[in-house]
PDB file of C-alpha atoms in Angstrom:
ATOM      1  CA  MET A   1       0.000   0.000   0.000  1.00  0.00           C
ATOM      2  CA  THR A   2       1.334   3.406  -0.991  1.00  0.00           C
ATOM      3  CA  ILE A   3       0.443   6.553   0.932  1.00  0.00           C
ATOM      4  CA  LEU A   4       0.861   9.902  -0.738  1.00  0.00           C
ATOM      5  CA  VAL A   5       1.789  12.751   1.583  1.00  0.00           C
ATOM      6  CA  LEU A   6       1.164  16.254   0.318  1.00  0.00           C
ATOM      7  CA  ASP A   7       3.382  18.882   1.897  1.00  0.00           C
ATOM      8  CA  ASN A   8       2.804  21.436  -0.850  1.00  0.00           C
ATOM      9  CA  PRO A   9       0.081  23.906   0.266  1.00  0.00           C
ATOM     10  CA  GLU A  10      -1.160  24.398  -3.295  1.00  0.00           C
ATOM     11  CA  LEU A  11      -1.549  20.647  -3.855  1.00  0.00           C
ATOM     12  CA  GLN A  12      -3.255  20.293  -0.466  1.00  0.00           C
ATOM     13  CA  ALA A  13      -5.737  23.009  -1.403  1.00  0.00           C
ATOM     14  CA  LYS A  14      -6.487  21.352  -4.744  1.00  0.00           C
ATOM     15  CA  ALA A  15      -6.966  17.972  -3.069  1.00  0.00           C
ATOM     16  CA  ALA A  16      -9.300  19.534  -0.493  1.00  0.00           C
ATOM     17  CA  LEU A  17     -11.240  21.257  -3.261  1.00  0.00           C
ATOM     18  CA  LEU A  18     -11.684  17.976  -5.138  1.00  0.00           C
ATOM     19  CA  GLU A  19     -12.696  16.202  -1.941  1.00  0.00           C
ATOM     20  CA  SER A  20     -15.309  18.821  -1.049  1.00  0.00           C
ATOM     21  CA  HIS A  21     -16.574  19.105  -4.663  1.00  0.00           C
ATOM     22  CA  PRO A  22     -16.181  15.606  -6.180  1.00  0.00           C
ATOM     23  CA  VAL A  23     -17.932  16.628  -9.418  1.00  0.00           C
ATOM     24  CA  LEU A  24     -15.104  19.011 -10.337  1.00  0.00           C
ATOM     25  CA  SER A  25     -13.094  17.890 -13.331  1.00  0.00           C
ATOM     26  CA  VAL A  26      -9.434  18.493 -14.092  1.00  0.00           C
ATOM     27  CA  GLU A  27     -10.533  21.261 -16.483  1.00  0.00           C
ATOM     28  CA  THR A  28     -12.551  22.923 -13.725  1.00  0.00           C
ATOM     29  CA  MET A  29      -9.543  22.704 -11.412  1.00  0.00           C
ATOM     30  CA  ALA A  30      -7.376  24.381 -14.064  1.00  0.00           C
ATOM     31  CA  GLU A  31      -9.916  27.195 -14.300  1.00  0.00           C
ATOM     32  CA  ALA A  32      -9.918  27.515 -10.501  1.00  0.00           C
ATOM     33  CA  THR A  33      -6.194  28.224 -10.529  1.00  0.00           C
ATOM     34  CA  ARG A  34      -6.798  31.350 -12.631  1.00  0.00           C
ATOM     35  CA  ARG A  35      -8.342  34.334 -10.917  1.00  0.00           C
ATOM     36  CA  PRO A  36     -11.403  35.713 -12.708  1.00  0.00           C
ATOM     37  CA  HIS A  37     -10.672  39.066 -14.323  1.00  0.00           C
ATOM     38  CA  ARG A  38     -13.846  40.810 -13.233  1.00  0.00           C
ATOM     39  CA  LEU A  39     -13.408  42.458  -9.828  1.00  0.00           C
ATOM     40  CA  ARG A  40     -16.215  45.042  -9.892  1.00  0.00           C
ATOM     41  CA  PHE A  41     -19.968  44.425  -9.693  1.00  0.00           C
ATOM     42  CA  HIS A  42     -22.771  46.990  -9.871  1.00  0.00           C
ATOM     43  CA  TYR A  43     -26.143  47.173  -8.109  1.00  0.00           C
ATOM     44  CA  GLY A  44     -29.515  48.656  -8.775  1.00  0.00           C
ATOM     45  CA  PHE A  45     -30.799  51.491  -6.602  1.00  0.00           C
ATOM     46  CA  ASP A  46     -31.187  50.403  -2.943  1.00  0.00           C
ATOM     47  CA  LYS A  47     -30.342  46.749  -3.779  1.00  0.00           C
ATOM     48  CA  HIS A  48     -27.896  44.382  -2.127  1.00  0.00           C
ATOM     49  CA  GLN A  49     -28.365  41.233  -4.229  1.00  0.00           C
ATOM     50  CA  LEU A  50     -26.518  40.614  -7.490  1.00  0.00           C
ATOM     51  CA  ASN A  51     -28.000  39.066 -10.625  1.00  0.00           C
ATOM     52  CA  GLU A  52     -27.333  35.442 -11.666  1.00  0.00           C
ATOM     53  CA  GLU A  53     -24.488  36.323 -14.040  1.00  0.00           C
ATOM     54  CA  ASP A  54     -22.632  38.238 -11.306  1.00  0.00           C
ATOM     55  CA  THR A  55     -23.276  35.428  -8.824  1.00  0.00           C
ATOM     56  CA  ALA A  56     -21.762  32.905 -11.252  1.00  0.00           C
ATOM     57  CA  ILE A  57     -18.621  35.028 -11.516  1.00  0.00           C
ATOM     58  CA  LEU A  58     -18.413  35.252  -7.717  1.00  0.00           C
ATOM     59  CA  ARG A  59     -18.572  31.444  -7.612  1.00  0.00           C
ATOM     60  CA  GLN A  60     -15.515  31.415  -9.887  1.00  0.00           C
ATOM     61  CA  HIS A  61     -13.789  33.706  -7.378  1.00  0.00           C
ATOM     62  CA  ALA A  62     -14.728  31.219  -4.640  1.00  0.00           C
ATOM     63  CA  ALA A  63     -13.143  28.357  -6.586  1.00  0.00           C
ATOM     64  CA  TYR A  64      -9.990  30.422  -7.028  1.00  0.00           C
ATOM     65  CA  LEU A  65      -9.833  31.241  -3.318  1.00  0.00           C
ATOM     66  CA  MET A  66     -10.309  27.601  -2.372  1.00  0.00           C
ATOM     67  CA  ALA A  67      -7.488  26.600  -4.717  1.00  0.00           C
ATOM     68  CA  HIS A  68      -5.256  29.327  -3.214  1.00  0.00           C
ATOM     69  CA  PRO A  69      -5.619  29.274   0.583  1.00  0.00           C
ATOM     70  CA  GLU A  70      -2.728  31.716   0.950  1.00  0.00           C
ATOM     71  CA  VAL A  71      -4.767  34.467  -0.743  1.00  0.00           C
ATOM     72  CA  THR A  72      -7.109  36.861   1.064  1.00  0.00           C
ATOM     73  CA  VAL A  73      -9.859  38.900  -0.559  1.00  0.00           C
ATOM     74  CA  ARG A  74     -11.137  42.247   0.658  1.00  0.00           C
ATOM     75  CA  ILE A  75     -14.719  42.955  -0.293  1.00  0.00           C
ATOM     76  CA  HIS A  76     -15.427  46.676  -0.565  1.00  0.00           C
ATOM     77  CA  GLY A  77     -19.072  47.756  -0.643  1.00  0.00           C
ATOM     78  CA  HIS A  78     -20.008  51.217  -1.992  1.00  0.00           C
ATOM     79  CA  THR A  79     -23.167  53.245  -2.547  1.00  0.00           C
ATOM     80  CA  ASP A  80     -24.241  56.358  -4.394  1.00  0.00           C
ATOM     81  CA  ARG A  81     -24.833  59.549  -2.403  1.00  0.00           C
ATOM     82  CA  PHE A  82     -28.646  59.339  -2.199  1.00  0.00           C
ATOM     83  CA  GLY A  83     -29.913  59.076   1.363  1.00  0.00           C
ATOM     84  CA  PRO A  84     -28.330  59.602   4.766  1.00  0.00           C
ATOM     85  CA  GLN A  85     -24.706  58.588   5.255  1.00  0.00           C
ATOM     86  CA  ASP A  86     -25.598  56.149   8.068  1.00  0.00           C
ATOM     87  CA  TYR A  87     -27.952  54.264   5.761  1.00  0.00           C
ATOM     88  CA  ASN A  88     -25.436  54.270   2.908  1.00  0.00           C
ATOM     89  CA  THR A  89     -22.770  52.837   5.201  1.00  0.00           C
ATOM     90  CA  PHE A  90     -25.228  50.145   6.309  1.00  0.00           C
ATOM     91  CA  LEU A  91     -26.184  49.332   2.698  1.00  0.00           C
ATOM     92  CA  SER A  92     -22.556  49.140   1.580  1.00  0.00           C
ATOM     93  CA  ARG A  93     -21.743  46.707   4.413  1.00  0.00           C
ATOM     94  CA  LEU A  94     -24.860  44.709   3.555  1.00  0.00           C
ATOM     95  CA  ARG A  95     -23.630  44.388  -0.045  1.00  0.00           C
ATOM     96  CA  ALA A  96     -20.181  43.268   1.058  1.00  0.00           C
ATOM     97  CA  SER A  97     -21.575  40.890   3.698  1.00  0.00           C
ATOM     98  CA  ALA A  98     -23.943  39.240   1.212  1.00  0.00           C
ATOM     99  CA  THR A  99     -20.965  38.547  -1.050  1.00  0.00           C
ATOM    100  CA  ALA A 100     -18.919  37.191   1.865  1.00  0.00           C
ATOM    101  CA  LYS A 101     -21.828  34.906   2.774  1.00  0.00           C
ATOM    102  CA  LEU A 102     -21.938  33.565  -0.794  1.00  0.00           C
ATOM    103  CA  LEU A 103     -18.181  32.893  -0.802  1.00  0.00           C
ATOM    104  CA  LYS A 104     -18.407  31.074   2.546  1.00  0.00           C
ATOM    105  CA  ALA A 105     -21.343  28.997   1.292  1.00  0.00           C
ATOM    106  CA  GLU A 106     -19.134  27.938  -1.625  1.00  0.00           C
ATOM    107  CA  GLY A 107     -16.460  26.721   0.820  1.00  0.00           C
ATOM    108  CA  VAL A 108     -14.089  29.682   1.191  1.00  0.00           C
ATOM    109  CA  ARG A 109     -12.602  29.929   4.668  1.00  0.00           C
ATOM    110  CA  GLU A 110     -13.732  32.898   6.745  1.00  0.00           C
ATOM    111  CA  SER A 111     -10.092  33.774   7.450  1.00  0.00           C
ATOM    112  CA  GLN A 112      -9.614  34.527   3.731  1.00  0.00           C
ATOM    113  CA  ILE A 113     -12.362  37.174   3.653  1.00  0.00           C
ATOM    114  CA  GLN A 114     -12.330  40.784   4.861  1.00  0.00           C
ATOM    115  CA  VAL A 115     -15.400  43.027   4.561  1.00  0.00           C
ATOM    116  CA  THR A 116     -15.543  46.827   4.409  1.00  0.00           C
ATOM    117  CA  GLY A 117     -18.420  49.191   3.772  1.00  0.00           C
ATOM    118  CA  TRP A 118     -17.529  52.655   2.538  1.00  0.00           C
ATOM    119  CA  GLY A 119     -20.967  54.093   1.941  1.00  0.00           C
ATOM    120  CA  SER A 120     -20.699  56.982  -0.508  1.00  0.00           C
ATOM    121  CA  SER A 121     -17.322  58.209   0.782  1.00  0.00           C
ATOM    122  CA  ARG A 122     -15.240  56.726  -2.073  1.00  0.00           C
ATOM    123  CA  PRO A 123     -16.981  57.373  -5.379  1.00  0.00           C
ATOM    124  CA  LEU A 124     -15.630  55.649  -8.470  1.00  0.00           C
ATOM    125  CA  ALA A 125     -16.959  58.298 -10.820  1.00  0.00           C
ATOM    126  CA  ARG A 126     -18.356  61.766 -10.338  1.00  0.00           C
ATOM    127  CA  PRO A 127     -20.861  61.781  -7.467  1.00  0.00           C
ATOM    128  CA  GLU A 128     -23.576  62.564 -10.033  1.00  0.00           C
ATOM    129  CA  ASP A 129     -22.909  59.243 -11.801  1.00  0.00           C
ATOM    130  CA  HIS A 130     -24.993  57.295  -9.308  1.00  0.00           C
ATOM    131  CA  ALA A 131     -25.101  53.936 -11.132  1.00  0.00           C
ATOM    132  CA  ALA A 132     -21.291  53.696 -11.374  1.00  0.00           C
ATOM    133  CA  ASN A 133     -20.912  54.373  -7.655  1.00  0.00           C
ATOM    134  CA  ARG A 134     -23.348  51.625  -6.539  1.00  0.00           C
ATOM    135  CA  ARG A 135     -20.790  48.841  -6.605  1.00  0.00           C
ATOM    136  CA  LEU A 136     -18.832  46.082  -4.966  1.00  0.00           C
ATOM    137  CA  GLU A 137     -15.094  45.681  -5.532  1.00  0.00           C
ATOM    138  CA  LEU A 138     -12.867  42.712  -4.779  1.00  0.00           C
ATOM    139  CA  GLU A 139      -9.258  43.318  -3.822  1.00  0.00           C
ATOM    140  CA  TYR A 140      -6.880  40.360  -3.649  1.00  0.00           C
ATOM    141  CA  LEU A 141      -4.021  40.252  -1.168  1.00  0.00           C
ATOM    142  CA  SER A 142      -1.310  37.669  -0.703  1.00  0.00           C
ATOM    143  CA  ALA A 143      -0.835  36.360   2.827  1.00  0.00           C
ATOM    144  CA  GLN A 144       2.378  38.382   3.158  1.00  0.00           C
ATOM    145  CA  MET A 145       0.654  41.643   2.135  1.00  0.00           C
ATOM    146  CA  ALA A 146      -2.231  41.007   4.533  1.00  0.00           C
ATOM    147  CA  LYS A 147       0.169  40.456   7.460  1.00  0.00           C
ATOM    148  CA  ALA A 148       2.027  43.680   6.693  1.00  0.00           C
ATOM    149  CA  GLN A 149      -1.102  45.801   7.015  1.00  0.00           C
TER     150      GLN A 149
END
């Protein structure tokens, strides 16, 4: 009987991913090793749920994070400037928390996720461009960068 011992963190993560998701193929694992390019998602007015297409992309981010346990993601929630600042801060955190919940449900470890809600304090575009400012942004950090901050 031969026992294979994995002391490579990347191989351990891939083995754990296959064990927790036995329907994943080798092709799916190869896709999981590449980070999805899309890091910004937009919301409708006063909404905190994303559409199905955005959710599918977030699931790809979850697969990437599971394949790379050394990586941390910061989820930044933002709003437009309509409404009181307290509510906008709440809504931005709600957006980021809903995304964190989805990633955790897909198997991402809680220690890999950081959540921030900025409200309307960090607009992407001019404050008058409300739709562009209602967004969620993902920021990837290596374990070494996260420890330094």
